[in-house]
Amino acid sequence: MLGGLLAVARPVHSLAALRRLLALLIGIGAATAFTAVPTRLLAFGADASVAWGLPIPGGVIVAVLLLSASASQDSIAIISARGLPTLPIHARAVSNGVVWAGIAMLGVAFTAPAFAAVPGGPFVAALVLGVGIGALTVVLHRSAIAHESYRTFNLVAMLLAVGSLASMAITPTGEWWTVNFSTLGTSDDLAAACFNVAIVIAGLGMAGLAPVLSRELVGRHHGPRRGGALALRVLIAAIGLSLAGVGLVPIDRDPEVHNVFACAAAGAFAIATIGMAWWVRRPPKRFLVWSYASLAIEIAAMVGYDGLDLFNLTVFEIIAFSLVFGWLIAMVATTAGHPRSVRRSSRGRSDRHRAMNRMPRRAASRPPASNGRGTRPSPREHAAARRRRIIRSRGRRERRASAEEPP
């Protein structure tokens, strides 16, 4: 019993420690990105006098918000028991959405010239993207906040986004978005380190979390096919390791190897989405639709970039990255909240609670059998006791019948 509890506790504690580390790294990345906010505000014609003191407090606030948003219910209960303030679930979801909205808005601000052709300019683009992504992540976080795998991978994806923002803020590469997204990792300085380290950690995190991310989808209630669970986990791990390879081999070091890693990630993602109906017999319909829609969007983006020249490679890479991480987050959120999974988990909890509640009452209402000598009665003693009970029962019936007879 104790060994089983320890086996369950170890991965939970490991994920909690990983989330704390990721929140700290995201706070550091946010502080680095905030160093460029004053100059960007000046470019927009705004007063940036207050923003010069933003980096350190801003990074601390981001880290604290994410620690609260990603904390488990047990941690929240411990903090509350010590008399410290805690946030309710909705406020924690809003905290997560605010951070994601800020990432989207800063991403537009750091690449403002690329949005000059958008109606309304970069200001409208930042507002629309920030509000849209923020609202979506609030709803998603609120529905999936109870699941360790979602809360952990949400921070993994956020680390990649914030690392990219930090690199955008301090990169000396100029208008990098006119070339490709990987240009952020080519300057051989702190900006390149922010981008490359973030993508390596995010890729390794994805590969390491592959069994956790796919746990609910390959559960018995979804009808996994033979070898389907292993195939899906291998593909998710391949995506993560390929992304890590993109960061380990910058495009200026070896373009061919860098592109091989990028193509391997795209290919593994395509196979995982196409074969979703082959990995499990009963995948959630919403997730199945989203899988095929993600693949269709990636193909359309490739055609728009390579065939029609509607946008450059940077836009295509951002779309591809977003689809991969969005697909994995949706996998956890939709499968963990699937009706079969919810019914099974709630039924299991209620059965356990009923069994635990019955056990003390049974023990209290059923005294141990004894024959007065502290030992169990023999079969002969048991038969004699049964005869005595029968005789007493007959006597009670006879007395009741005689009492009911008229005089």
mmCIF file of C-alpha atoms in Angstrom:
data_model
loop_
_atom_site.group_PDB
_atom_site.id
_atom_site.type_symbol
_atom_site.label_atom_id
_atom_site.label_comp_id
_atom_site.label_asym_id
_atom_site.label_seq_id
_atom_site.Cartn_x
_atom_site.Cartn_y
_atom_site.Cartn_z
ATOM 1 C CA MET A 1 0.000 0.000 0.000
ATOM 2 C CA LEU A 2 2.723 2.439 1.030
ATOM 3 C CA GLY A 3 4.827 1.502 -1.984
ATOM 4 C CA GLY A 4 1.917 2.221 -4.324
ATOM 5 C CA LEU A 5 1.326 5.612 -2.742
ATOM 6 C CA LEU A 6 5.002 6.490 -3.073
ATOM 7 C CA ALA A 7 5.018 5.392 -6.722
ATOM 8 C CA VAL A 8 2.109 7.727 -7.432
ATOM 9 C CA ALA A 9 3.546 10.569 -5.369
ATOM 10 C CA ARG A 10 6.955 10.608 -7.048
ATOM 11 C CA PRO A 11 5.778 11.614 -10.564
ATOM 12 C CA VAL A 12 3.298 14.109 -9.095
ATOM 13 C CA HIS A 13 6.027 15.759 -7.025
ATOM 14 C CA SER A 14 8.361 15.695 -10.040
ATOM 15 C CA LEU A 15 5.791 17.493 -12.183
ATOM 16 C CA ALA A 16 5.192 20.045 -9.418
ATOM 17 C CA ALA A 17 8.934 20.753 -9.185
ATOM 18 C CA LEU A 18 9.127 21.015 -12.974
ATOM 19 C CA ARG A 19 6.268 23.535 -13.002
ATOM 20 C CA ARG A 20 8.018 25.696 -10.416
ATOM 21 C CA LEU A 21 11.217 25.650 -12.477
ATOM 22 C CA LEU A 22 9.327 26.512 -15.664
ATOM 23 C CA ALA A 23 7.487 29.386 -13.949
ATOM 24 C CA LEU A 24 10.832 30.774 -12.744
ATOM 25 C CA LEU A 25 12.372 30.540 -16.227
ATOM 26 C CA ILE A 26 9.298 32.171 -17.771
ATOM 27 C CA GLY A 27 9.557 35.013 -15.248
ATOM 28 C CA ILE A 28 13.214 35.554 -16.186
ATOM 29 C CA GLY A 29 12.332 35.499 -19.883
ATOM 30 C CA ALA A 30 9.474 37.940 -19.330
ATOM 31 C CA ALA A 31 11.784 40.326 -17.463
ATOM 32 C CA THR A 32 14.214 40.160 -20.389
ATOM 33 C CA ALA A 33 11.422 40.848 -22.876
ATOM 34 C CA PHE A 34 10.137 43.786 -20.810
ATOM 35 C CA THR A 35 13.483 45.555 -21.238
ATOM 36 C CA ALA A 36 12.477 46.389 -24.812
ATOM 37 C CA VAL A 37 8.978 47.633 -23.940
ATOM 38 C CA PRO A 38 9.957 51.306 -23.360
ATOM 39 C CA THR A 39 11.587 51.686 -26.763
ATOM 40 C CA ARG A 40 8.649 49.933 -28.453
ATOM 41 C CA LEU A 41 6.207 52.276 -26.712
ATOM 42 C CA LEU A 42 8.239 55.245 -27.887
ATOM 43 C CA ALA A 43 7.992 53.877 -31.417
ATOM 44 C CA PHE A 44 4.200 53.870 -31.030
ATOM 45 C CA GLY A 45 4.334 57.483 -29.805
ATOM 46 C CA ALA A 46 3.351 56.607 -26.210
ATOM 47 C CA ASP A 47 4.798 57.837 -22.926
ATOM 48 C CA ALA A 48 7.335 55.237 -21.792
ATOM 49 C CA SER A 49 8.526 56.921 -18.588
ATOM 50 C CA VAL A 50 6.769 54.401 -16.324
ATOM 51 C CA ALA A 51 7.798 51.381 -18.393
ATOM 52 C CA TRP A 52 11.503 51.760 -17.569
ATOM 53 C CA GLY A 53 10.857 50.212 -14.164
ATOM 54 C CA LEU A 54 8.838 47.330 -15.624
ATOM 55 C CA PRO A 55 11.335 44.464 -16.221
ATOM 56 C CA ILE A 56 12.056 43.125 -12.717
ATOM 57 C CA PRO A 57 8.611 43.714 -11.134
ATOM 58 C CA GLY A 58 6.972 42.482 -14.331
ATOM 59 C CA GLY A 59 8.995 39.272 -14.334
ATOM 60 C CA VAL A 60 8.187 38.642 -10.667
ATOM 61 C CA ILE A 61 4.466 39.234 -11.253
ATOM 62 C CA VAL A 62 4.434 36.850 -14.227
ATOM 63 C CA ALA A 63 6.195 34.127 -12.222
ATOM 64 C CA VAL A 64 3.808 34.531 -9.262
ATOM 65 C CA LEU A 65 0.735 34.462 -11.517
ATOM 66 C CA LEU A 66 1.934 31.280 -13.203
ATOM 67 C CA LEU A 67 2.820 29.593 -9.914
ATOM 68 C CA SER A 68 -0.740 30.223 -8.774
ATOM 69 C CA ALA A 69 -2.318 29.275 -12.113
ATOM 70 C CA SER A 70 -0.403 25.983 -12.341
ATOM 71 C CA ALA A 71 -0.588 24.922 -8.685
ATOM 72 C CA SER A 72 -2.359 21.702 -7.746
ATOM 73 C CA GLN A 73 -5.396 21.601 -5.488
ATOM 74 C CA ASP A 74 -3.285 20.012 -2.745
ATOM 75 C CA SER A 75 -0.822 22.908 -2.866
ATOM 76 C CA ILE A 76 -3.667 25.425 -2.794
ATOM 77 C CA ALA A 77 -5.152 23.646 0.237
ATOM 78 C CA ILE A 78 -1.805 23.693 2.065
ATOM 79 C CA ILE A 79 -1.336 27.409 1.368
ATOM 80 C CA SER A 80 -4.876 28.160 2.501
ATOM 81 C CA ALA A 81 -4.421 26.110 5.689
ATOM 82 C CA ARG A 82 -1.446 28.286 6.607
ATOM 83 C CA GLY A 83 -3.608 31.390 6.404
ATOM 84 C CA LEU A 84 -2.103 32.707 3.157
ATOM 85 C CA PRO A 85 -4.311 34.169 0.409
ATOM 86 C CA THR A 86 -5.165 31.986 -2.594
ATOM 87 C CA LEU A 87 -6.973 32.575 -5.871
ATOM 88 C CA PRO A 88 -10.169 30.754 -6.884
ATOM 89 C CA ILE A 89 -10.197 28.628 -10.019
ATOM 90 C CA HIS A 90 -11.660 31.352 -12.243
ATOM 91 C CA ALA A 91 -9.051 33.882 -11.109
ATOM 92 C CA ARG A 92 -6.277 31.360 -11.763
ATOM 93 C CA ALA A 93 -7.637 30.772 -15.268
ATOM 94 C CA VAL A 94 -7.772 34.531 -15.860
ATOM 95 C CA SER A 95 -4.149 34.830 -14.669
ATOM 96 C CA ASN A 96 -3.082 32.269 -17.244
ATOM 97 C CA GLY A 97 -5.093 34.029 -19.966
ATOM 98 C CA VAL A 98 -3.624 37.434 -19.096
ATOM 99 C CA VAL A 99 -0.075 36.096 -19.469
ATOM 100 C CA TRP A 100 -0.888 34.499 -22.829
ATOM 101 C CA ALA A 101 -2.595 37.703 -24.003
ATOM 102 C CA GLY A 102 0.475 39.717 -23.007
ATOM 103 C CA ILE A 103 2.731 37.331 -24.936
ATOM 104 C CA ALA A 104 0.615 37.746 -28.078
ATOM 105 C CA MET A 105 0.541 41.541 -27.792
ATOM 106 C CA LEU A 106 4.282 41.816 -27.197
ATOM 107 C CA GLY A 107 4.928 39.498 -30.131
ATOM 108 C CA VAL A 108 3.051 41.882 -32.408
ATOM 109 C CA ALA A 109 4.774 44.912 -30.864
ATOM 110 C CA PHE A 110 8.232 43.423 -31.451
ATOM 111 C CA THR A 111 7.405 42.734 -35.116
ATOM 112 C CA ALA A 112 5.268 45.821 -35.762
ATOM 113 C CA PRO A 113 6.540 46.494 -39.323
ATOM 114 C CA ALA A 114 5.376 43.023 -40.373
ATOM 115 C CA PHE A 115 1.781 44.023 -39.515
ATOM 116 C CA ALA A 116 1.830 47.365 -41.311
ATOM 117 C CA ALA A 117 -0.361 45.996 -44.125
ATOM 118 C CA VAL A 118 -3.019 44.729 -41.696
ATOM 119 C CA PRO A 119 -6.131 46.966 -41.528
ATOM 120 C CA GLY A 120 -5.698 49.117 -38.449
ATOM 121 C CA GLY A 121 -1.992 48.410 -38.272
ATOM 122 C CA PRO A 122 -0.084 46.635 -35.513
ATOM 123 C CA PHE A 123 -2.205 48.181 -32.741
ATOM 124 C CA VAL A 124 -5.410 46.532 -33.973
ATOM 125 C CA ALA A 125 -3.570 43.282 -34.711
ATOM 126 C CA ALA A 126 -2.134 43.204 -31.181
ATOM 127 C CA LEU A 127 -5.536 43.927 -29.649
ATOM 128 C CA VAL A 128 -7.355 41.261 -31.674
ATOM 129 C CA LEU A 129 -4.722 38.576 -31.154
ATOM 130 C CA GLY A 130 -4.270 39.380 -27.476
ATOM 131 C CA VAL A 131 -7.980 39.349 -26.643
ATOM 132 C CA GLY A 132 -8.642 36.243 -28.752
ATOM 133 C CA ILE A 133 -5.772 34.165 -27.372
ATOM 134 C CA GLY A 134 -6.400 35.396 -23.836
ATOM 135 C CA ALA A 135 -10.104 34.485 -23.904
ATOM 136 C CA LEU A 136 -9.389 31.076 -25.458
ATOM 137 C CA THR A 137 -6.749 30.173 -22.885
ATOM 138 C CA VAL A 138 -8.983 31.303 -20.003
ATOM 139 C CA VAL A 139 -11.732 28.914 -21.110
ATOM 140 C CA LEU A 140 -9.257 26.103 -21.772
ATOM 141 C CA HIS A 141 -7.448 26.551 -18.467
ATOM 142 C CA ARG A 142 -10.687 26.647 -16.496
ATOM 143 C CA SER A 143 -11.896 23.375 -18.032
ATOM 144 C CA ALA A 144 -8.600 21.468 -17.712
ATOM 145 C CA ILE A 145 -7.037 23.001 -14.594
ATOM 146 C CA ALA A 146 -7.513 19.802 -12.567
ATOM 147 C CA HIS A 147 -5.104 17.811 -14.755
ATOM 148 C CA GLU A 148 -1.387 17.729 -13.952
ATOM 149 C CA SER A 149 -0.347 17.025 -17.534
ATOM 150 C CA TYR A 150 -2.203 20.051 -18.925
ATOM 151 C CA ARG A 151 -0.855 22.471 -16.316
ATOM 152 C CA THR A 152 2.692 21.248 -16.907
ATOM 153 C CA PHE A 153 2.617 21.296 -20.697
ATOM 154 C CA ASN A 154 0.922 24.703 -20.706
ATOM 155 C CA LEU A 155 4.075 26.073 -19.062
ATOM 156 C CA VAL A 156 6.308 24.173 -21.500
ATOM 157 C CA ALA A 157 4.565 25.873 -24.431
ATOM 158 C CA MET A 158 4.674 29.233 -22.655
ATOM 159 C CA LEU A 159 8.419 28.902 -22.074
ATOM 160 C CA LEU A 160 9.005 28.587 -25.813
ATOM 161 C CA ALA A 161 6.840 31.653 -26.477
ATOM 162 C CA VAL A 162 8.503 33.767 -23.774
ATOM 163 C CA GLY A 163 11.986 32.649 -24.810
ATOM 164 C CA SER A 164 11.200 33.754 -28.346
ATOM 165 C CA LEU A 165 9.908 37.093 -27.012
ATOM 166 C CA ALA A 166 13.079 37.642 -24.993
ATOM 167 C CA SER A 167 15.145 36.929 -28.093
ATOM 168 C CA MET A 168 13.024 39.341 -30.168
ATOM 169 C CA ALA A 169 13.504 42.043 -27.539
ATOM 170 C CA ILE A 170 17.308 42.049 -27.552
ATOM 171 C CA THR A 171 18.315 40.502 -30.893
ATOM 172 C CA PRO A 172 20.783 42.489 -33.010
ATOM 173 C CA THR A 173 19.692 40.759 -36.233
ATOM 174 C CA GLY A 174 17.448 43.635 -37.346
ATOM 175 C CA GLU A 175 14.331 42.703 -39.310
ATOM 176 C CA TRP A 176 14.702 38.989 -38.672
ATOM 177 C CA TRP A 177 11.065 38.305 -39.613
ATOM 178 C CA THR A 178 11.868 39.019 -43.256
ATOM 179 C CA VAL A 179 14.119 35.929 -43.300
ATOM 180 C CA ASN A 180 12.788 33.182 -41.003
ATOM 181 C CA PHE A 181 11.967 32.491 -37.380
ATOM 182 C CA SER A 182 15.187 30.540 -36.834
ATOM 183 C CA THR A 183 17.216 33.705 -37.463
ATOM 184 C CA LEU A 184 16.632 34.566 -33.794
ATOM 185 C CA GLY A 185 19.065 31.797 -32.861
ATOM 186 C CA THR A 186 21.939 32.887 -35.095
ATOM 187 C CA SER A 187 23.428 35.942 -33.349
ATOM 188 C CA ASP A 188 25.735 33.999 -30.960
ATOM 189 C CA ASP A 189 24.784 36.148 -27.977
ATOM 190 C CA LEU A 190 22.214 36.290 -25.179
ATOM 191 C CA ALA A 191 19.378 36.751 -27.670
ATOM 192 C CA ALA A 192 20.318 33.561 -29.513
ATOM 193 C CA ALA A 193 20.721 31.719 -26.208
ATOM 194 C CA CYS A 194 17.208 32.753 -25.116
ATOM 195 C CA PHE A 195 15.708 31.351 -28.308
ATOM 196 C CA ASN A 196 17.793 28.182 -28.604
ATOM 197 C CA VAL A 197 17.662 27.223 -24.918
ATOM 198 C CA ALA A 198 13.898 27.801 -24.800
ATOM 199 C CA ILE A 199 13.231 25.617 -27.832
ATOM 200 C CA VAL A 200 15.558 22.869 -26.548
ATOM 201 C CA ILE A 201 13.874 22.805 -23.117
ATOM 202 C CA ALA A 202 10.415 22.892 -24.703
ATOM 203 C CA GLY A 203 11.295 20.063 -27.086
ATOM 204 C CA LEU A 204 12.803 17.873 -24.385
ATOM 205 C CA GLY A 205 9.842 18.652 -22.131
ATOM 206 C CA MET A 206 7.446 17.541 -24.858
ATOM 207 C CA ALA A 207 9.391 14.323 -25.426
ATOM 208 C CA GLY A 208 9.581 13.557 -21.716
ATOM 209 C CA LEU A 209 5.881 14.260 -21.172
ATOM 210 C CA ALA A 210 4.751 12.119 -24.132
ATOM 211 C CA PRO A 211 3.385 9.273 -21.928
ATOM 212 C CA VAL A 212 1.624 11.759 -19.641
ATOM 213 C CA LEU A 213 0.144 13.795 -22.499
ATOM 214 C CA SER A 214 -1.312 10.722 -24.214
ATOM 215 C CA ARG A 215 -2.372 8.859 -21.057
ATOM 216 C CA GLU A 216 -6.083 9.695 -21.240
ATOM 217 C CA LEU A 217 -6.336 9.353 -25.029
ATOM 218 C CA VAL A 218 -4.943 5.810 -24.993
ATOM 219 C CA GLY A 219 -7.026 4.845 -21.960
ATOM 220 C CA ARG A 220 -9.286 1.811 -22.121
ATOM 221 C CA HIS A 221 -12.463 3.890 -22.497
ATOM 222 C CA HIS A 222 -11.187 5.283 -25.835
ATOM 223 C CA GLY A 223 -10.446 1.815 -27.219
ATOM 224 C CA PRO A 224 -6.719 1.949 -28.044
ATOM 225 C CA ARG A 225 -5.701 -0.313 -30.902
ATOM 226 C CA ARG A 226 -2.828 -2.725 -30.629
ATOM 227 C CA GLY A 227 0.377 -0.710 -30.783
ATOM 228 C CA GLY A 228 -1.569 2.556 -31.010
ATOM 229 C CA ALA A 229 -0.458 3.883 -27.628
ATOM 230 C CA LEU A 230 3.198 3.161 -28.351
ATOM 231 C CA ALA A 231 2.991 4.681 -31.841
ATOM 232 C CA LEU A 232 1.378 7.886 -30.594
ATOM 233 C CA ARG A 233 3.885 8.316 -27.787
ATOM 234 C CA VAL A 234 6.806 7.684 -30.139
ATOM 235 C CA LEU A 235 5.466 10.318 -32.553
ATOM 236 C CA ILE A 236 5.006 12.905 -29.791
ATOM 237 C CA ALA A 237 8.522 12.176 -28.541
ATOM 238 C CA ALA A 238 9.825 12.483 -32.120
ATOM 239 C CA ILE A 239 8.202 15.920 -32.448
ATOM 240 C CA GLY A 240 9.803 17.057 -29.198
ATOM 241 C CA LEU A 241 13.254 15.681 -29.992
ATOM 242 C CA SER A 242 13.122 17.236 -33.471
ATOM 243 C CA LEU A 243 12.263 20.629 -31.968
ATOM 244 C CA ALA A 244 15.169 20.239 -29.556
ATOM 245 C CA GLY A 245 17.383 19.502 -32.554
ATOM 246 C CA VAL A 246 16.247 22.748 -34.185
ATOM 247 C CA GLY A 247 17.587 24.613 -31.150
ATOM 248 C CA LEU A 248 20.757 22.551 -30.819
ATOM 249 C CA VAL A 249 21.735 23.105 -34.471
ATOM 250 C CA PRO A 250 21.077 26.766 -35.416
ATOM 251 C CA ILE A 251 20.396 27.424 -39.056
ATOM 252 C CA ASP A 252 23.661 29.335 -39.546
ATOM 253 C CA ARG A 253 25.715 26.397 -38.250
ATOM 254 C CA ASP A 254 24.358 23.683 -40.533
ATOM 255 C CA PRO A 255 21.283 24.628 -42.591
ATOM 256 C CA GLU A 256 20.740 21.097 -43.914
ATOM 257 C CA VAL A 257 20.704 19.411 -40.497
ATOM 258 C CA HIS A 258 18.572 22.231 -39.089
ATOM 259 C CA ASN A 259 16.031 21.780 -41.877
ATOM 260 C CA VAL A 260 16.052 17.987 -41.413
ATOM 261 C CA PHE A 261 15.039 18.453 -37.772
ATOM 262 C CA ALA A 262 12.324 20.945 -38.757
ATOM 263 C CA CYS A 263 10.946 18.625 -41.453
ATOM 264 C CA ALA A 264 11.056 15.657 -39.059
ATOM 265 C CA ALA A 265 8.928 17.577 -36.548
ATOM 266 C CA ALA A 266 6.425 18.522 -39.257
ATOM 267 C CA GLY A 267 6.313 14.953 -40.598
ATOM 268 C CA ALA A 268 5.790 13.369 -37.171
ATOM 269 C CA PHE A 269 3.006 15.860 -36.467
ATOM 270 C CA ALA A 270 1.318 15.062 -39.788
ATOM 271 C CA ILE A 271 1.476 11.299 -39.169
ATOM 272 C CA ALA A 272 0.120 11.703 -35.629
ATOM 273 C CA THR A 273 -2.876 13.732 -36.812
ATOM 274 C CA ILE A 274 -3.629 11.639 -39.916
ATOM 275 C CA GLY A 275 -3.471 8.378 -37.987
ATOM 276 C CA MET A 276 -5.585 9.513 -35.042
ATOM 277 C CA ALA A 277 -8.439 7.191 -36.026
ATOM 278 C CA TRP A 278 -5.943 4.294 -36.227
ATOM 279 C CA TRP A 279 -4.355 4.894 -32.816
ATOM 280 C CA VAL A 280 -7.661 4.658 -30.917
ATOM 281 C CA ARG A 281 -11.081 3.325 -31.916
ATOM 282 C CA ARG A 282 -13.190 5.949 -30.126
ATOM 283 C CA PRO A 283 -11.319 9.272 -30.069
ATOM 284 C CA PRO A 284 -13.310 12.296 -28.871
ATOM 285 C CA LYS A 285 -15.046 13.808 -31.882
ATOM 286 C CA ARG A 286 -13.975 17.340 -31.025
ATOM 287 C CA PHE A 287 -10.338 16.342 -30.838
ATOM 288 C CA LEU A 288 -10.574 14.287 -34.029
ATOM 289 C CA VAL A 289 -12.024 17.300 -35.865
ATOM 290 C CA TRP A 290 -9.334 19.551 -34.413
ATOM 291 C CA SER A 291 -6.608 17.092 -35.481
ATOM 292 C CA TYR A 292 -7.754 17.086 -39.095
ATOM 293 C CA ALA A 293 -8.318 20.854 -39.008
ATOM 294 C CA SER A 294 -4.767 21.392 -37.696
ATOM 295 C CA LEU A 295 -3.342 19.308 -40.511
ATOM 296 C CA ALA A 296 -5.456 21.187 -43.066
ATOM 297 C CA ILE A 297 -4.282 24.543 -41.687
ATOM 298 C CA GLU A 298 -0.646 23.448 -41.848
ATOM 299 C CA ILE A 299 -1.038 22.288 -45.463
ATOM 300 C CA ALA A 300 -2.825 25.528 -46.385
ATOM 301 C CA ALA A 301 -0.060 27.553 -44.730
ATOM 302 C CA MET A 302 2.577 25.606 -46.665
ATOM 303 C CA VAL A 303 0.739 26.259 -49.927
ATOM 304 C CA GLY A 304 0.353 29.935 -49.039
ATOM 305 C CA TYR A 305 4.070 30.246 -48.317
ATOM 306 C CA ASP A 306 5.695 28.008 -50.925
ATOM 307 C CA GLY A 307 3.126 28.037 -53.708
ATOM 308 C CA LEU A 308 1.343 31.386 -53.615
ATOM 309 C CA ASP A 309 3.931 33.593 -51.827
ATOM 310 C CA LEU A 310 1.221 35.094 -49.626
ATOM 311 C CA PHE A 311 3.583 35.330 -46.645
ATOM 312 C CA ASN A 312 7.165 34.549 -45.752
ATOM 313 C CA LEU A 313 8.782 31.606 -43.991
ATOM 314 C CA THR A 314 8.540 33.277 -40.583
ATOM 315 C CA VAL A 315 4.745 33.311 -40.663
ATOM 316 C CA PHE A 316 4.656 29.666 -41.743
ATOM 317 C CA GLU A 317 7.013 28.629 -38.919
ATOM 318 C CA ILE A 318 4.956 30.509 -36.325
ATOM 319 C CA ILE A 319 1.782 28.822 -37.599
ATOM 320 C CA ALA A 320 3.448 25.390 -37.501
ATOM 321 C CA PHE A 321 4.783 25.871 -33.957
ATOM 322 C CA SER A 322 1.408 27.128 -32.738
ATOM 323 C CA LEU A 323 -0.446 24.184 -34.293
ATOM 324 C CA VAL A 324 1.828 21.576 -32.723
ATOM 325 C CA PHE A 325 1.587 22.978 -29.208
ATOM 326 C CA GLY A 326 -2.103 23.831 -29.582
ATOM 327 C CA TRP A 327 -2.815 20.279 -30.766
ATOM 328 C CA LEU A 328 -1.074 18.736 -27.763
ATOM 329 C CA ILE A 329 -2.806 21.062 -25.295
ATOM 330 C CA ALA A 330 -6.152 20.253 -26.929
ATOM 331 C CA MET A 331 -5.360 16.524 -26.661
ATOM 332 C CA VAL A 332 -4.975 16.770 -22.908
ATOM 333 C CA ALA A 333 -7.931 19.110 -22.380
ATOM 334 C CA THR A 334 -10.469 17.241 -24.532
ATOM 335 C CA THR A 335 -9.543 13.688 -23.571
ATOM 336 C CA ALA A 336 -9.231 14.386 -19.848
ATOM 337 C CA GLY A 337 -12.692 15.936 -19.870
ATOM 338 C CA HIS A 338 -14.266 13.295 -22.103
ATOM 339 C CA PRO A 339 -17.608 11.978 -20.751
ATOM 340 C CA ARG A 340 -16.392 8.381 -20.482
ATOM 341 C CA SER A 341 -13.326 9.502 -18.587
ATOM 342 C CA VAL A 342 -15.348 11.722 -16.277
ATOM 343 C CA ARG A 343 -17.931 9.015 -15.604
ATOM 344 C CA ARG A 344 -15.246 6.441 -14.953
ATOM 345 C CA SER A 345 -13.267 8.650 -12.581
ATOM 346 C CA SER A 346 -16.313 9.921 -10.703
ATOM 347 C CA ARG A 347 -17.752 6.396 -10.443
ATOM 348 C CA GLY A 348 -14.441 5.097 -9.142
ATOM 349 C CA ARG A 349 -14.221 7.841 -6.535
ATOM 350 C CA SER A 350 -17.807 7.320 -5.365
ATOM 351 C CA ASP A 351 -17.318 3.545 -5.118
ATOM 352 C CA ARG A 352 -14.180 3.999 -3.072
ATOM 353 C CA HIS A 353 -15.873 6.511 -0.792
ATOM 354 C CA ARG A 354 -18.882 4.235 -0.243
ATOM 355 C CA ALA A 355 -16.627 1.280 0.507
ATOM 356 C CA MET A 356 -14.560 3.295 2.954
ATOM 357 C CA ASN A 357 -17.688 4.627 4.657
ATOM 358 C CA ARG A 358 -19.189 1.125 4.976
ATOM 359 C CA MET A 359 -16.128 -0.493 6.485
ATOM 360 C CA PRO A 360 -16.238 1.184 9.924
ATOM 361 C CA ARG A 361 -19.984 0.615 10.276
ATOM 362 C CA ARG A 362 -19.630 -3.079 9.425
ATOM 363 C CA ALA A 363 -16.846 -3.481 11.917
ATOM 364 C CA ALA A 364 -18.851 -1.713 14.618
ATOM 365 C CA SER A 365 -22.165 -3.487 13.950
ATOM 366 C CA ARG A 366 -20.766 -7.026 13.630
ATOM 367 C CA PRO A 367 -18.966 -8.145 16.814
ATOM 368 C CA PRO A 368 -16.432 -10.899 16.420
ATOM 369 C CA ALA A 369 -17.786 -14.404 16.883
ATOM 370 C CA SER A 370 -16.705 -15.976 20.149
ATOM 371 C CA ASN A 371 -17.694 -18.854 22.395
ATOM 372 C CA GLY A 372 -16.668 -17.148 25.638
ATOM 373 C CA ARG A 373 -13.181 -18.668 25.600
ATOM 374 C CA GLY A 374 -11.739 -16.170 23.096
ATOM 375 C CA THR A 375 -11.746 -18.744 20.255
ATOM 376 C CA ARG A 376 -13.982 -19.371 17.284
ATOM 377 C CA PRO A 377 -16.897 -21.804 17.969
ATOM 378 C CA SER A 378 -16.577 -25.330 16.653
ATOM 379 C CA PRO A 379 -19.127 -26.706 14.142
ATOM 380 C CA ARG A 380 -20.863 -28.634 16.968
ATOM 381 C CA GLU A 381 -21.169 -25.485 19.095
ATOM 382 C CA HIS A 382 -22.395 -23.555 16.079
ATOM 383 C CA ALA A 383 -25.126 -26.190 15.411
ATOM 384 C CA ALA A 384 -26.192 -26.168 19.069
ATOM 385 C CA ALA A 385 -26.498 -22.392 19.043
ATOM 386 C CA ARG A 386 -28.580 -22.604 15.874
ATOM 387 C CA ARG A 387 -30.950 -25.148 17.511
ATOM 388 C CA ARG A 388 -31.357 -22.877 20.534
ATOM 389 C CA ARG A 389 -32.262 -19.950 18.267
ATOM 390 C CA ILE A 390 -34.853 -22.095 16.469
ATOM 391 C CA ILE A 391 -36.388 -23.255 19.766
ATOM 392 C CA ARG A 392 -36.575 -19.677 21.065
ATOM 393 C CA SER A 393 -38.184 -18.543 17.823
ATOM 394 C CA ARG A 394 -40.818 -21.313 18.018
ATOM 395 C CA GLY A 395 -41.548 -20.423 21.629
ATOM 396 C CA ARG A 396 -42.110 -16.770 20.731
ATOM 397 C CA ARG A 397 -44.487 -17.731 17.922
ATOM 398 C CA GLU A 398 -46.486 -20.089 20.206
ATOM 399 C CA ARG A 399 -46.821 -17.448 22.936
ATOM 400 C CA ARG A 400 -47.919 -14.875 20.363
ATOM 401 C CA ALA A 401 -50.521 -17.274 18.930
ATOM 402 C CA SER A 402 -51.925 -18.143 22.367
ATOM 403 C CA ALA A 403 -52.178 -14.471 23.260
ATOM 404 C CA GLU A 404 -54.156 -13.764 20.103
ATOM 405 C CA GLU A 405 -56.711 -16.622 20.698
ATOM 406 C CA PRO A 406 -60.101 -15.401 22.014
ATOM 407 C CA PRO A 407 -60.979 -16.402 25.584
#
